[in-house]
Coordinates of C-alpha atoms in Angstrom, one line a residue:
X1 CA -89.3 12.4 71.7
X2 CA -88.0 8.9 70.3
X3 CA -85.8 10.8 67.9
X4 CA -84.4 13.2 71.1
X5 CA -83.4 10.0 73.1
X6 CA -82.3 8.2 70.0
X7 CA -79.7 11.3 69.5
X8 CA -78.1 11.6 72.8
X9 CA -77.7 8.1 73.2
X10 CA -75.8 7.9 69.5
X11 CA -73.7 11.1 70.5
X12 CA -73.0 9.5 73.5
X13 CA -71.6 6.5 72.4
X14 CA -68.9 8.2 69.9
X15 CA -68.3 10.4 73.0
X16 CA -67.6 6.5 74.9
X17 CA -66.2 5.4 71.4
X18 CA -63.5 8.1 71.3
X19 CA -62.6 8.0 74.8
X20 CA -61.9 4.7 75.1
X21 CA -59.9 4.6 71.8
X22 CA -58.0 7.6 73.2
X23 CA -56.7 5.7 76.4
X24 CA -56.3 2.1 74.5
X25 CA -54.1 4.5 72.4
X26 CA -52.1 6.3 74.9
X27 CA -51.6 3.2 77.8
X28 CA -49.9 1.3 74.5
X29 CA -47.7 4.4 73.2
X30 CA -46.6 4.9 77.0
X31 CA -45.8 1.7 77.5
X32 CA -43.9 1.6 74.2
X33 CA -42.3 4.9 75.0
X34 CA -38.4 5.0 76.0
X35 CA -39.2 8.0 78.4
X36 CA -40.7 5.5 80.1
X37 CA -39.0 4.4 83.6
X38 CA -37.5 0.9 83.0
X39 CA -34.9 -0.4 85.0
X40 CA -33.0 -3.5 84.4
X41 CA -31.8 -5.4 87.6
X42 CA -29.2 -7.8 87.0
X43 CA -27.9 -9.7 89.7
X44 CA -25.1 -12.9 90.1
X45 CA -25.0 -16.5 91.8
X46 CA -22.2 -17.2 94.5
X47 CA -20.5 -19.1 91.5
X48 CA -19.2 -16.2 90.4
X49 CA -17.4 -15.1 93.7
X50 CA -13.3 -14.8 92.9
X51 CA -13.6 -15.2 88.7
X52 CA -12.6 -12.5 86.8
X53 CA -15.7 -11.1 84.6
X54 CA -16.8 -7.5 82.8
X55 CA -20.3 -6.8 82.5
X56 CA -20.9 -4.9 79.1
X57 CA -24.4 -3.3 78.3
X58 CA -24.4 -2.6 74.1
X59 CA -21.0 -0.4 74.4
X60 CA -21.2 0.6 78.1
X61 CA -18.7 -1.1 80.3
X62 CA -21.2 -1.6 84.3
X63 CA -19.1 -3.8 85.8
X64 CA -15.4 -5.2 85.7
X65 CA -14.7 -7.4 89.0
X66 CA -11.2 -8.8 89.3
X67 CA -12.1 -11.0 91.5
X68 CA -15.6 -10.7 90.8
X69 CA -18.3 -10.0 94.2
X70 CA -21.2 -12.6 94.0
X71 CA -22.9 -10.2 96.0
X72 CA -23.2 -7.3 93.2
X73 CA -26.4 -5.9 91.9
X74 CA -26.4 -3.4 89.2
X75 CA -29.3 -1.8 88.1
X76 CA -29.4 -0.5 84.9
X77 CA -32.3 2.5 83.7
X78 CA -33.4 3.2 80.2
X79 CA -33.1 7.4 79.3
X80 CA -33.1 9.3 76.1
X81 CA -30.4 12.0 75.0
X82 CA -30.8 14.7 72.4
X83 CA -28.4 14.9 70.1
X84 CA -27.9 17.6 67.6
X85 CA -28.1 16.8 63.7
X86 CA -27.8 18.5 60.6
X87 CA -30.7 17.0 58.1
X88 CA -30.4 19.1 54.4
X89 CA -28.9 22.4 56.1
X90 CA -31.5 22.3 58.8
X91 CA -30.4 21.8 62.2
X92 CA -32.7 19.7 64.3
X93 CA -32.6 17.8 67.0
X94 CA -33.1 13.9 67.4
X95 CA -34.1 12.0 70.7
X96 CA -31.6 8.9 70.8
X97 CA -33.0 6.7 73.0
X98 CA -30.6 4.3 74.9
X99 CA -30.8 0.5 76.9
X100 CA -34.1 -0.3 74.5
X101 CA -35.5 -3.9 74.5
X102 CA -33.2 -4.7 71.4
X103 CA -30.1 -4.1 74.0
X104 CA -27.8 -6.9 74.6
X105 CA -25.9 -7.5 77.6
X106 CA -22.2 -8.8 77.1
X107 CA -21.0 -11.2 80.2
X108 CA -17.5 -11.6 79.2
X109 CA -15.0 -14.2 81.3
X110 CA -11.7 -12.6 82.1
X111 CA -9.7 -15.4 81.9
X112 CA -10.9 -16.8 78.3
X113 CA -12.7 -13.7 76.8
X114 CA -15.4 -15.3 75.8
X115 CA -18.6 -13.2 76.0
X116 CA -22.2 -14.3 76.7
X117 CA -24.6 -12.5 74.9
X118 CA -28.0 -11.6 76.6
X119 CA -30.7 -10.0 74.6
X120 CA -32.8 -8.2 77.2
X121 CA -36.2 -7.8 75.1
X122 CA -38.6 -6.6 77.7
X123 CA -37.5 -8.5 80.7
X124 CA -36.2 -6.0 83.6
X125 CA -34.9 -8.9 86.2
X126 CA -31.9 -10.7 85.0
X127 CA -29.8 -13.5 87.2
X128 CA -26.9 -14.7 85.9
X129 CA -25.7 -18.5 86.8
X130 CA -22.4 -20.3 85.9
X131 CA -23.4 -23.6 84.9
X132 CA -19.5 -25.4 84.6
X133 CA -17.8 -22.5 82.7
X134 CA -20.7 -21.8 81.1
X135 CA -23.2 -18.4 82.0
X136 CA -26.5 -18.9 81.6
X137 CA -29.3 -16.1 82.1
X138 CA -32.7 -16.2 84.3
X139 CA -34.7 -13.6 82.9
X140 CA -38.2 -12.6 84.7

């Protein structure tokens, strides 16, 4: 009898072992994943109101405001696009995915051209400040 209870308790800890395993495995792969839903909120201080600035995220132009509204919120969501690719003669097909946590955004003032780079890493709420002529990011 020993050896019966000794059995089902061993087979039922690798059944626990493997189930666990499988969701610590999944939760991190899903939260790594660019299907994931991730939207980045980016939002200004009144110092902005009447300057002339364009809001770049990598090539994508979000926002150009001439003047610029203080007011403006732009939210921003990750998504992946197939594109078609030709590997050796075979076609296949590649998920890109785009607005990843190695994005940059590009505040660029309109008057001067200087940009402010922000890289976004993992951070979804983004506030912009003008500090003198100087933009400076609050990332939450």
């Amino acid at each position: 009898m020993r050896f019966l209870y000794g059995s089902v308790f061993f087979f039922a800890m690798i059944i626990l072992s493997v189930m666990l395993f499988t969701y610590y495995a999944m939760r991190e792969s899903w939260r790594k994943s660019p299907d994931r839903d991730f939207v980045y909120t980016i939002s200004f201080s009144q110092e902005f109101a009447g300057r002339n600035y364009s809001v770049f995220f990598d090539d994508s132009l979000l926002y150009a405001g001439n003047p610029f509204d203080a007011d403006t919120v732009i939210c921003v969501k990750r998504y992946v696009t197939d594109e078609p690719v030709n590997i050796a003669g075979v076609d296949t097909i590649v998920k890109v995915p785009h607005f990843t946590s190695s994005s940059s955004f590009f505040v660029v003032d309109g008057e001067t051209n200087i940009p402010t780079i922000v890289n976004v890493l993992e951070y979804n709420n983004i506030h912009f400040t003008l500090k003198g002529k100087k933009v400076v990011p609050e990332m939450e």
